[in-house]
């Protein structure tokens, strides 16, 4: 499933990256670094935006699976997280990538945007499935794993852009995160919650 997701992301990335050639004046190395760092900071901001509602969702889902939270409380947490995830996905999609950047850097940043947006959309879908009687625990976990893969792909592309701009060392290009405090957009409980919620 992860391989399929990677393949899908790569196909979308290749198609979108092929559109539009760069006709703007090339930016200086300093401007490239400032632009890429600004992009990184913006992605970190969106990551921070999603933490509060995600933590509430995870906590409420765990409480629900142990009988400590009501259906109404769970639905409220789901709605809150869905609204936040949808808003972030839209805002990530609206992030502008300067055409004065080198083509390689533009492509890497565009790839990361596509992956980050996909990750938030997948998390939003997974959160809704938590209250669906038609979704099994395995399906719920699979959605979360797909979102994690998409996020890791986005992080790797963003770090490749930072490497190309001279902002980080090569050894950090794969392992670095969007925000050191939590770049994976969180993880819903992998066991218990969905089984209880869906009656499986």
Coordinates of N, CA, C and O in Angstrom, one line a residue:
X1 N 0.8 -1.2 0.0 CA 0.0 0.0 0.0 C 0.9 1.3 0.0 O 0.6 2.2 -0.7
X2 N 2.0 1.2 0.8 CA 2.8 2.4 0.8 C 3.5 2.6 -0.5 O 3.7 3.7 -1.0
X3 N 3.9 1.5 -1.2 CA 4.5 1.6 -2.5 C 3.5 2.2 -3.5 O 3.9 3.0 -4.3
X4 N 2.3 1.8 -3.4 CA 1.3 2.4 -4.3 C 1.1 3.9 -4.1 O 0.9 4.6 -5.0
X5 N 1.1 4.3 -2.8 CA 0.9 5.7 -2.5 C 2.1 6.5 -3.0 O 2.0 7.5 -3.6
X6 N 3.3 6.0 -2.8 CA 4.5 6.6 -3.3 C 4.4 6.8 -4.8 O 4.7 7.8 -5.4
X7 N 4.0 5.7 -5.5 CA 3.9 5.8 -7.0 C 2.9 6.8 -7.4 O 3.1 7.6 -8.3
X8 N 1.8 6.9 -6.7 CA 0.7 7.8 -7.0 C 1.2 9.3 -6.8 O 1.0 10.1 -7.6
X9 N 1.9 9.5 -5.7 CA 2.5 10.8 -5.4 C 3.5 11.2 -6.5 O 3.5 12.4 -7.0
X10 N 4.3 10.3 -6.8 CA 5.4 10.6 -7.8 C 4.8 10.9 -9.1 O 5.2 11.9 -9.8
X11 N 3.7 10.2 -9.6 CA 3.1 10.5 -10.8 C 2.5 11.9 -10.9 O 2.6 12.6 -11.8
X12 N 1.8 12.2 -9.8 CA 1.2 13.5 -9.7 C 2.2 14.6 -9.7 O 2.1 15.6 -10.4
X13 N 3.3 14.4 -8.9 CA 4.4 15.3 -8.8 C 5.0 15.6 -10.2 O 5.3 16.7 -10.6
X14 N 5.3 14.5 -10.9 CA 5.9 14.6 -12.2 C 5.1 15.4 -13.2 O 5.5 16.3 -13.9
X15 N 3.8 15.1 -13.2 CA 2.9 15.8 -14.1 C 2.8 17.3 -13.8 O 2.8 18.2 -14.7
X16 N 2.6 17.6 -12.5 CA 2.5 19.0 -12.1 C 3.8 19.8 -12.3 O 3.9 21.0 -12.6
X17 N 4.9 19.1 -12.0 CA 6.2 19.8 -12.0 C 6.6 20.1 -13.5 O 7.4 21.0 -13.7
X18 N 6.0 19.3 -14.4 CA 6.4 19.5 -15.8 C 5.7 20.8 -16.4 O 6.0 21.2 -17.5
X19 N 4.7 21.3 -15.7 CA 3.9 22.4 -16.2 C 4.6 23.7 -15.9 O 5.0 24.0 -14.7
X20 N 4.8 24.6 -16.9 CA 5.3 25.9 -16.7 C 6.8 26.0 -16.5 O 7.4 25.5 -15.6
X21 N 7.5 26.7 -17.5 CA 8.9 26.9 -17.4 C 9.2 28.2 -16.6 O 8.4 29.1 -16.6
X22 N 10.3 28.3 -16.1 CA 10.8 29.5 -15.3 C 11.3 30.5 -16.2 O 12.3 30.4 -16.9
X23 N 10.6 31.7 -16.3 CA 11.0 32.8 -17.1 C 11.5 34.0 -16.3 O 11.8 35.0 -16.9
X24 N 11.5 33.9 -15.0 CA 11.8 35.0 -14.2 C 13.4 35.1 -14.0 O 14.1 34.2 -14.3
X25 N 13.8 36.3 -13.6 CA 15.3 36.4 -13.4 C 15.7 35.5 -12.3 O 15.1 35.4 -11.2
X26 N 16.8 34.8 -12.5 CA 17.3 33.9 -11.4 C 17.6 34.7 -10.1 O 18.2 35.8 -10.2
X27 N 17.3 34.0 -9.0 CA 17.6 34.7 -7.7 C 19.0 34.4 -7.3 O 19.6 33.4 -7.7
X28 N 19.5 35.3 -6.4 CA 20.8 35.1 -5.9 C 20.8 34.0 -4.9 O 19.7 33.6 -4.4
X29 N 22.0 33.5 -4.5 CA 22.0 32.4 -3.5 C 21.4 32.9 -2.2 O 20.7 32.1 -1.5
X30 N 21.6 34.1 -1.8 CA 21.0 34.6 -0.5 C 19.5 34.7 -0.6 O 18.8 34.3 0.3
X31 N 19.0 35.1 -1.7 CA 17.5 35.2 -1.9 C 16.9 33.8 -1.9 O 15.9 33.5 -1.3
X32 N 17.6 32.8 -2.6 CA 17.1 31.5 -2.6 C 17.0 30.9 -1.2 O 16.0 30.3 -0.8
X33 N 18.1 31.1 -0.4 CA 18.1 30.6 1.0 C 17.0 31.3 1.8 O 16.3 30.6 2.6
X34 N 16.8 32.6 1.7 CA 15.8 33.3 2.4 C 14.4 32.8 2.0 O 13.5 32.6 2.9
X35 N 14.2 32.5 0.7 CA 12.9 32.1 0.2 C 12.6 30.7 0.7 O 11.4 30.4 1.1
X36 N 13.5 29.8 0.6 CA 13.3 28.4 1.0 C 13.1 28.4 2.6 O 12.3 27.6 3.0
X37 N 13.9 29.2 3.3 CA 13.7 29.2 4.8 C 12.3 29.7 5.1 O 11.7 29.2 6.0
X38 N 11.8 30.7 4.4 CA 10.5 31.3 4.6 C 9.4 30.2 4.3 O 8.5 30.1 5.1
X39 N 9.6 29.4 3.3 CA 8.7 28.3 2.9 C 8.7 27.3 4.1 O 7.6 26.8 4.5
X40 N 9.9 26.9 4.6 CA 10.0 26.0 5.7 C 9.3 26.5 6.9 O 8.6 25.8 7.6
X41 N 9.5 27.8 7.2 CA 8.8 28.4 8.4 C 7.3 28.3 8.2 O 6.6 28.1 9.2
X42 N 6.8 28.5 7.0 CA 5.4 28.5 6.8 C 4.8 27.1 7.0 O 3.7 26.9 7.6
X43 N 5.5 26.1 6.5 CA 5.1 24.7 6.7 C 5.1 24.4 8.2 O 4.2 23.7 8.7
X44 N 6.1 24.9 8.9 CA 6.1 24.6 10.4 C 4.9 25.3 11.1 O 4.4 24.7 12.0
X45 N 4.5 26.5 10.6 CA 3.4 27.2 11.2 C 2.1 26.3 11.0 O 1.3 26.2 11.9
X46 N 1.9 25.7 9.8 CA 0.7 24.9 9.6 C 0.8 23.7 10.5 O -0.3 23.2 11.0
X47 N 2.0 23.1 10.6 CA 2.1 22.0 11.5 C 1.7 22.3 12.9 O 1.0 21.5 13.6
X48 N 2.1 23.5 13.4 CA 1.7 23.9 14.8 C 0.2 24.1 14.9 O -0.4 23.8 15.9
X49 N -0.4 24.6 13.8 CA -1.8 24.9 13.8 C -2.6 23.7 14.0 O -3.7 23.7 14.7
X50 N -2.2 22.5 13.5 CA -2.9 21.3 13.6 C -2.8 20.5 14.9 O -3.5 19.6 15.1
X51 N -1.8 20.9 15.7 CA -1.5 20.1 16.8 C -2.6 20.1 17.9 O -2.9 19.0 18.4
X52 N -3.1 21.2 18.2 CA -4.1 21.3 19.3 C -5.3 20.4 19.0 O -5.7 19.6 19.9
X53 N -5.9 20.6 17.8 CA -7.1 19.8 17.5 C -6.8 18.3 17.3 O -7.6 17.5 17.7
X54 N -5.6 18.0 16.8 CA -5.2 16.6 16.6 C -5.0 15.9 18.0 O -5.5 14.8 18.2
X55 N -4.4 16.6 18.9 CA -4.2 16.0 20.2 C -5.5 15.8 20.9 O -5.7 14.8 21.6
X56 N -6.4 16.8 20.7 CA -7.8 16.6 21.3 C -8.5 15.4 20.7 O -9.1 14.6 21.4
X57 N -8.4 15.3 19.4 CA -9.0 14.2 18.7 C -8.4 12.8 19.2 O -9.2 11.9 19.5
X58 N -7.1 12.7 19.3 CA -6.5 11.5 19.7 C -6.9 11.1 21.1 O -7.1 10.0 21.5
X59 N -6.9 12.2 22.0 CA -7.2 11.9 23.4 C -8.7 11.5 23.5 O -9.0 10.5 24.3
X60 N -9.5 12.2 22.8 CA -11.0 11.8 22.9 C -11.2 10.4 22.3 O -12.0 9.7 22.8
X61 N -10.5 10.1 21.2 CA -10.7 8.8 20.6 C -10.3 7.7 21.6 O -11.0 6.7 21.7
X62 N -9.2 7.9 22.3 CA -8.7 6.9 23.2 C -9.7 6.8 24.4 O -10.0 5.7 24.9
X63 N -10.2 8.0 24.9 CA -11.2 7.9 25.9 C -12.5 7.2 25.5 O -13.1 6.5 26.3
X64 N -12.9 7.5 24.3 CA -14.1 6.8 23.8 C -13.9 5.3 23.7 O -14.9 4.6 24.1
X65 N -12.8 4.8 23.3 CA -12.5 3.4 23.2 C -12.5 2.7 24.6 O -12.8 1.5 24.7
X66 N -12.3 3.5 25.7 CA -12.4 2.9 27.0 C -13.6 3.3 27.8 O -13.7 3.1 29.0
X67 N -14.6 3.9 27.0 CA -15.9 4.2 27.7 C -15.9 5.5 28.5 O -16.8 5.7 29.2
X68 N -14.9 6.3 28.3 CA -14.8 7.5 29.1 C -15.2 8.8 28.4 O -15.2 9.9 29.0
X69 N -15.6 8.7 27.1 CA -16.1 9.8 26.4 C -17.3 9.4 25.6 O -17.5 8.2 25.3
X70 N -18.2 10.3 25.4 CA -19.5 10.0 24.8 C -19.4 10.1 23.3 O -18.4 10.7 22.7
X71 N -20.5 9.6 22.6 CA -20.5 9.8 21.1 C -20.5 11.2 20.7 O -19.8 11.6 19.8
X72 N -21.2 12.0 21.5 CA -21.2 13.5 21.2 C -19.8 14.1 21.3 O -19.4 14.9 20.5
X73 N -19.1 13.8 22.3 CA -17.8 14.3 22.5 C -16.8 13.9 21.4 O -16.0 14.7 20.9
X74 N -16.9 12.6 21.0 CA -16.1 12.1 19.9 C -16.4 12.8 18.6 O -15.5 13.3 17.9
X75 N -17.7 13.0 18.3 CA -18.1 13.7 17.1 C -17.6 15.1 17.1 O -17.2 15.6 16.0
X76 N -17.7 15.7 18.2 CA -17.2 17.1 18.3 C -15.7 17.2 18.0 O -15.2 18.1 17.3
X77 N -14.9 16.3 18.6 CA -13.5 16.3 18.4 C -13.2 16.0 16.9 O -12.3 16.6 16.3
X78 N -13.9 15.1 16.3 CA -13.7 14.7 14.9 C -14.0 16.0 14.0 O -13.2 16.3 13.1
X79 N -15.1 16.6 14.3 CA -15.5 17.8 13.5 C -14.5 18.9 13.6 O -14.1 19.6 12.6
X80 N -13.9 19.1 14.8 CA -12.9 20.1 15.1 C -11.7 19.8 14.3 O -11.1 20.7 13.6
X81 N -11.2 18.6 14.4 CA -10.0 18.2 13.7 C -10.2 18.3 12.1 O -9.3 18.7 11.4
X82 N -11.4 17.8 11.7 CA -11.6 17.9 10.2 C -11.6 19.3 9.7 O -11.0 19.6 8.6
X83 N -12.2 20.2 10.5 CA -12.2 21.6 10.0 C -10.8 22.2 10.0 O -10.4 22.9 9.0
X84 N -10.0 21.8 11.0 CA -8.6 22.3 11.0 C -7.8 21.7 9.9 O -7.1 22.4 9.2
X85 N -7.9 20.4 9.7 CA -7.2 19.7 8.6 C -7.5 20.2 7.2 O -6.7 20.4 6.4
X86 N -8.8 20.5 7.0 CA -9.3 21.0 5.7 C -8.8 22.4 5.5 O -8.3 22.7 4.4
X87 N -8.8 23.2 6.5 CA -8.3 24.6 6.4 C -6.8 24.6 6.1 O -6.3 25.3 5.3
X88 N -6.0 23.7 6.8 CA -4.6 23.7 6.6 C -4.3 23.2 5.2 O -3.4 23.7 4.5
X89 N -5.0 22.2 4.7 CA -4.8 21.6 3.4 C -5.0 22.7 2.3 O -4.3 22.9 1.3
X90 N -6.1 23.5 2.5 CA -6.3 24.6 1.6 C -5.2 25.7 1.6 O -4.8 26.2 0.6
X91 N -4.8 26.0 2.8 CA -3.7 27.0 3.0 C -2.4 26.6 2.4 O -1.7 27.3 1.8
X92 N -2.1 25.3 2.6 CA -0.9 24.7 2.0 C -0.9 24.8 0.5 O 0.0 25.1 -0.2
X93 N -2.1 24.5 -0.1 CA -2.3 24.5 -1.5 C -2.1 25.9 -2.1 O -1.7 26.1 -3.2
X94 N -2.4 26.9 -1.2 CA -2.3 28.3 -1.7 C -0.9 28.9 -1.5 O -0.6 30.1 -1.9
X95 N 0.1 28.2 -1.0 CA 1.4 28.7 -0.8 C 2.1 28.9 -2.1 O 2.0 28.1 -3.0
X96 N 2.6 30.1 -2.3 CA 3.2 30.5 -3.6 C 4.7 30.1 -3.6 O 5.4 30.2 -2.6
X97 N 5.1 29.6 -4.8 CA 6.5 29.2 -4.9 C 7.1 30.2 -6.0 O 6.7 30.2 -7.1
X98 N 8.1 30.9 -5.6 CA 8.7 31.9 -6.4 C 9.3 31.3 -7.7 O 10.0 30.3 -7.7
X99 N 9.0 31.9 -8.8 CA 9.5 31.4 -10.1 C 11.0 31.9 -10.3 O 11.6 31.5 -11.3
X100 N 11.5 32.7 -9.4 CA 12.9 33.1 -9.6 C 13.8 32.1 -9.0 O 15.1 32.2 -9.1
X101 N 13.3 31.1 -8.3 CA 14.1 30.0 -7.7 C 14.6 29.1 -8.8 O 14.0 29.0 -9.8
X102 N 15.7 28.4 -8.5 CA 16.2 27.4 -9.5 C 15.1 26.4 -9.8 O 14.4 26.0 -8.9
X103 N 15.1 25.9 -11.0 CA 14.1 24.9 -11.4 C 14.0 23.7 -10.4 O 13.0 23.2 -10.0
X104 N 15.2 23.2 -10.0 CA 15.3 22.1 -9.1 C 14.6 22.4 -7.8 O 13.8 21.5 -7.3
X105 N 14.9 23.5 -7.2 CA 14.3 23.9 -5.9 C 12.8 24.1 -6.1 O 12.0 23.7 -5.2
X106 N 12.4 24.7 -7.1 CA 10.9 24.9 -7.4 C 10.2 23.6 -7.4 O 9.2 23.4 -6.8
X107 N 10.8 22.6 -8.1 CA 10.2 21.3 -8.2 C 10.1 20.6 -6.8 O 9.1 20.0 -6.5
X108 N 11.2 20.7 -6.1 CA 11.2 20.1 -4.8 C 10.1 20.7 -3.8 O 9.4 20.0 -3.1
X109 N 10.0 22.0 -3.9 CA 9.0 22.7 -3.0 C 7.6 22.3 -3.5 O 6.7 22.1 -2.6
X110 N 7.4 22.3 -4.8 CA 6.1 21.9 -5.3 C 5.7 20.5 -4.9 O 4.6 20.2 -4.5
X111 N 6.7 19.6 -5.0 CA 6.5 18.2 -4.6 C 6.1 18.1 -3.1 O 5.2 17.4 -2.7
X112 N 6.8 18.9 -2.3 CA 6.5 18.9 -0.8 C 5.1 19.4 -0.5 O 4.3 18.9 0.3
X113 N 4.6 20.4 -1.3 CA 3.3 21.0 -1.1 C 2.2 19.9 -1.4 O 1.3 19.7 -0.7
X114 N 2.4 19.2 -2.5 CA 1.5 18.2 -2.9 C 1.4 17.1 -1.9 O 0.3 16.7 -1.5
X115 N 2.5 16.7 -1.3 CA 2.5 15.6 -0.3 C 1.9 16.1 1.0 O 1.2 15.4 1.6
X116 N 2.3 17.3 1.4 CA 1.7 17.8 2.7 C 0.2 18.0 2.6 O -0.5 17.6 3.5
X117 N -0.3 18.5 1.5 CA -1.7 18.6 1.3 C -2.4 17.3 1.3 O -3.5 17.1 2.0
X118 N -1.8 16.3 0.7 CA -2.4 14.9 0.6 C -2.4 14.4 2.1 O -3.4 13.7 2.4
X119 N -1.4 14.6 2.8 CA -1.3 14.1 4.2 C -2.4 14.6 5.0 O -3.1 13.9 5.8
X120 N -2.7 15.9 5.0 CA -3.8 16.5 5.8 C -5.1 16.0 5.3 O -6.1 15.8 6.1
X121 N -5.3 15.8 4.0 CA -6.6 15.3 3.5 C -6.8 13.9 3.9 O -7.9 13.5 4.3
X122 N -5.8 13.1 3.9 CA -5.9 11.7 4.4 C -6.2 11.6 5.9 O -7.0 10.8 6.3
X123 N -5.6 12.5 6.7 CA -5.9 12.5 8.1 C -7.3 13.0 8.4 O -8.0 12.4 9.3
X124 N -7.8 13.9 7.6 CA -9.2 14.3 7.7 C -10.1 13.2 7.4 O -11.1 12.9 8.1
X125 N -9.8 12.4 6.3 CA -10.6 11.3 6.0 C -10.6 10.2 7.0 O -11.6 9.6 7.4
X126 N -9.4 10.0 7.6 CA -9.2 9.0 8.6 C -10.0 9.3 9.9 O -10.6 8.5 10.5
X127 N -10.0 10.6 10.2 CA -10.8 11.0 11.4 C -12.2 10.8 11.3 O -12.9 10.4 12.2
X128 N -12.8 11.0 10.1 CA -14.2 10.7 9.9 C -14.5 9.3 10.0 O -15.6 8.8 10.4
X129 N -13.6 8.4 9.5 CA -13.8 7.0 9.5 C -13.8 6.5 10.9 O -14.4 5.4 11.2
X130 N -13.3 7.2 11.9 CA -13.3 6.8 13.3 C -14.7 6.7 13.9 O -14.9 5.9 14.8
X131 N -15.6 7.4 13.3 CA -17.0 7.3 13.8 C -17.9 6.6 12.8 O -19.2 6.7 12.9
X132 N -17.4 5.9 11.8 CA -18.2 5.2 10.8 C -18.2 3.7 11.2 O -17.2 3.1 11.4
X133 N -19.5 3.2 11.3 CA -19.6 1.7 11.6 C -19.2 0.8 10.4 O -19.1 -0.4 10.5
X134 N -18.9 1.5 9.2 CA -18.6 0.7 8.1 C -17.1 0.6 7.9 O -16.6 -0.1 6.9
X135 N -16.3 1.2 8.8 CA -14.8 1.1 8.6 C -14.2 0.3 9.7 O -14.5 0.4 10.9
X136 N -13.4 -0.7 9.3 CA -12.7 -1.6 10.3 C -11.5 -0.9 10.9 O -11.0 0.1 10.3
X137 N -11.0 -1.5 11.9 CA -9.8 -1.0 12.5 C -8.6 -1.0 11.6 O -7.8 -0.1 11.5
X138 N -8.6 -2.1 10.7 CA -7.5 -2.2 9.8 C -7.5 -1.1 8.7 O -6.5 -0.6 8.3
X139 N -8.7 -0.8 8.3 CA -8.9 0.3 7.3 C -8.5 1.6 7.9 O -7.9 2.5 7.2
X140 N -8.9 1.8 9.1 CA -8.6 3.1 9.8 C -7.1 3.2 9.9 O -6.5 4.3 9.6
X141 N -6.4 2.2 10.4 CA -5.0 2.2 10.5 C -4.3 2.4 9.2 O -3.3 3.1 9.1
X142 N -4.8 1.8 8.1 CA -4.2 2.0 6.8 C -4.3 3.4 6.3 O -3.3 3.9 5.7
X143 N -5.4 4.1 6.6 CA -5.5 5.5 6.2 C -4.5 6.4 6.9 O -3.9 7.3 6.3
X144 N -4.3 6.1 8.2 CA -3.3 6.8 9.0 C -1.9 6.6 8.5 O -1.1 7.5 8.4
X145 N -1.6 5.3 8.1 CA -0.3 5.0 7.5 C -0.1 5.7 6.2 O 1.1 6.2 5.9
X146 N -1.1 5.8 5.4 CA -1.0 6.5 4.1 C -0.6 8.0 4.4 O 0.2 8.5 3.7
X147 N -1.3 8.5 5.3 CA -1.0 9.9 5.7 C 0.4 10.1 6.2 O 1.1 11.1 5.8
X148 N 0.9 9.2 7.0 CA 2.2 9.3 7.5 C 3.2 9.2 6.3 O 4.2 9.9 6.3
X149 N 3.0 8.3 5.4 CA 3.9 8.1 4.2 C 3.9 9.4 3.4 O 5.0 9.9 3.0
X150 N 2.7 10.0 3.2 CA 2.6 11.2 2.4 C 3.4 12.4 3.1 O 4.1 13.1 2.5
X151 N 3.3 12.4 4.4 CA 4.0 13.5 5.2 C 5.5 13.2 5.1 O 6.3 14.2 4.9
X152 N 5.9 12.0 5.3 CA 7.4 11.7 5.2 C 7.9 12.1 3.8 O 9.1 12.6 3.7
X153 N 7.1 11.8 2.8 CA 7.6 12.2 1.5 C 7.7 13.7 1.3 O 8.7 14.2 0.8
X154 N 6.7 14.4 1.9 CA 6.8 15.9 1.8 C 8.0 16.4 2.6 O 8.6 17.4 2.1
X155 N 8.3 15.8 3.7 CA 9.4 16.3 4.6 C 10.7 16.0 3.8 O 11.6 16.9 3.8
X156 N 10.8 14.9 3.2 CA 12.0 14.5 2.4 C 12.3 15.5 1.3 O 13.4 16.0 1.1
X157 N 11.2 15.9 0.6 CA 11.4 16.8 -0.5 C 11.7 18.2 0.0 O 12.5 19.0 -0.6
X158 N 11.1 18.6 1.1 CA 11.4 19.9 1.6 C 12.8 20.0 2.1 O 13.5 21.0 1.9
X159 N 13.3 18.9 2.7 CA 14.7 18.9 3.2 C 15.7 18.8 2.0 O 16.8 19.4 2.1
X160 N 15.3 18.2 0.9 CA 16.1 18.2 -0.3 C 16.2 19.6 -0.8 O 17.3 20.0 -1.3
X161 N 15.1 20.4 -0.8 CA 15.2 21.8 -1.2 C 16.1 22.6 -0.3 O 16.9 23.5 -0.7
X162 N 16.0 22.4 1.0 CA 16.9 23.1 2.0 C 18.3 22.7 1.7 O 19.2 23.5 1.8
X163 N 18.6 21.4 1.4 CA 19.9 21.0 1.1 C 20.4 21.7 -0.2 O 21.6 22.2 -0.2
X164 N 19.6 21.7 -1.2 CA 20.0 22.4 -2.5 C 20.3 23.9 -2.3 O 21.1 24.4 -3.0
X165 N 19.6 24.5 -1.3 CA 19.8 25.9 -1.1 C 20.9 26.2 -0.1 O 21.3 27.3 0.1
X166 N 21.5 25.1 0.4 CA 22.7 25.2 1.3 C 22.3 25.6 2.7 O 23.1 26.1 3.5
X167 N 21.1 25.2 3.1 CA 20.6 25.5 4.5 C 20.9 24.4 5.5 O 20.9 24.7 6.7
X168 N 21.0 23.2 5.0 CA 21.3 22.1 5.9 C 22.4 21.2 5.4 O 22.7 21.3 4.2
X169 N 22.9 20.4 6.2 CA 24.0 19.4 5.8 C 23.3 18.2 5.2 O 22.2 17.9 5.5
X170 N 24.1 17.5 4.3 CA 23.5 16.3 3.6 C 22.9 15.3 4.6 O 21.9 14.7 4.2
X171 N 23.5 15.0 5.7 CA 23.0 14.0 6.6 C 21.6 14.3 7.2 O 20.9 13.4 7.7
X172 N 21.2 15.6 7.1 CA 19.9 16.0 7.7 C 18.8 16.1 6.6 O 17.7 16.3 6.9
X173 N 19.2 15.8 5.4 CA 18.2 16.0 4.2 C 17.1 15.0 4.3 O 16.0 15.3 3.8
X174 N 17.3 13.8 4.9 CA 16.2 12.8 5.0 C 15.6 12.8 6.4 O 14.4 12.6 6.5
X175 N 16.4 13.0 7.4 CA 15.9 12.8 8.8 C 15.3 14.0 9.4 O 14.6 13.9 10.4
X176 N 15.5 15.2 8.9 CA 15.0 16.4 9.5 C 13.5 16.4 9.4 O 12.9 15.8 8.5
X177 N 12.9 17.2 10.2 CA 11.4 17.3 10.2 C 10.9 18.7 10.0 O 11.7 19.7 10.1
X178 N 9.7 18.9 9.6 CA 9.1 20.2 9.4 C 9.2 21.0 10.6 O 9.6 22.2 10.6
X179 N 8.8 20.5 11.8 CA 9.0 21.2 13.0 C 9.5 20.2 14.0 O 9.0 19.1 14.1
X180 N 10.6 20.5 14.7 CA 11.3 19.5 15.5 C 10.3 19.0 16.6 O 10.5 17.9 17.2
X181 N 9.3 19.7 16.9 CA 8.3 19.3 17.9 C 7.3 18.3 17.5 O 6.6 17.7 18.3
X182 N 7.2 18.1 16.2 CA 6.2 17.1 15.7 C 5.8 17.3 14.3 O 4.8 18.0 14.0
X183 N 6.5 16.7 13.3 CA 6.3 17.0 11.9 C 5.3 16.0 11.3 O 5.0 16.1 10.1
X184 N 5.0 14.9 12.0 CA 4.3 13.9 11.3 C 2.8 14.1 11.4 O 2.0 13.2 11.1
X185 N 2.3 15.2 11.8 CA 0.9 15.6 11.9 C 0.2 14.6 12.9 O -1.0 14.5 12.8
X186 N 0.9 14.0 13.7 CA 0.4 13.1 14.7 C -0.2 11.8 14.2 O -0.3 11.6 13.1
X187 N -0.4 11.0 15.2 CA -1.0 9.6 14.9 C -2.2 9.3 15.8 O -2.1 9.5 17.0
X188 N -3.3 8.9 15.2 CA -4.4 8.5 15.9 C -4.1 7.1 16.5 O -3.2 6.4 16.0
X189 N -4.7 6.7 17.6 CA -4.4 5.4 18.2 C -4.5 4.3 17.2 O -5.5 4.3 16.4
X190 N -3.6 3.4 17.2 CA -3.6 2.4 16.1 C -4.4 1.2 16.5 O -4.7 0.3 15.7
X191 N -4.7 1.0 17.8 CA -5.6 -0.1 18.2 C -6.6 0.4 19.2 O -6.5 1.3 19.9
X192 N -7.7 -0.4 19.2 CA -8.7 -0.1 20.2 C -9.8 0.9 19.8 O -11.0 0.6 19.7
X193 N -9.4 2.1 19.4 CA -10.3 3.2 19.1 C -11.3 2.8 18.1 O -12.5 2.9 18.3
X194 N -10.9 2.4 16.9 CA -11.8 2.2 15.8 C -12.6 0.9 16.0 O -13.7 0.9 15.6
X195 N -12.0 0.0 16.6 CA -12.7 -1.3 16.9 C -13.9 -1.0 17.7 O -15.0 -1.5 17.5
X196 N -13.7 -0.2 18.8 CA -14.8 0.2 19.7 C -15.9 1.0 18.9 O -17.1 0.9 19.0
X197 N -15.3 2.1 18.2 CA -16.2 3.0 17.5 C -17.1 2.4 16.5 O -18.2 2.7 16.4
X198 N -16.5 1.5 15.7 CA -17.2 0.9 14.6 C -18.0 -0.4 15.0 O -18.7 -0.9 14.2
X199 N -17.7 -0.8 16.2 CA -18.4 -2.0 16.6 C -17.8 -3.2 16.1 O -18.4 -4.3 16.1
X200 N -16.6 -3.1 15.5 CA -15.9 -4.3 15.0 C -15.3 -5.1 16.1 O -14.8 -4.6 17.0

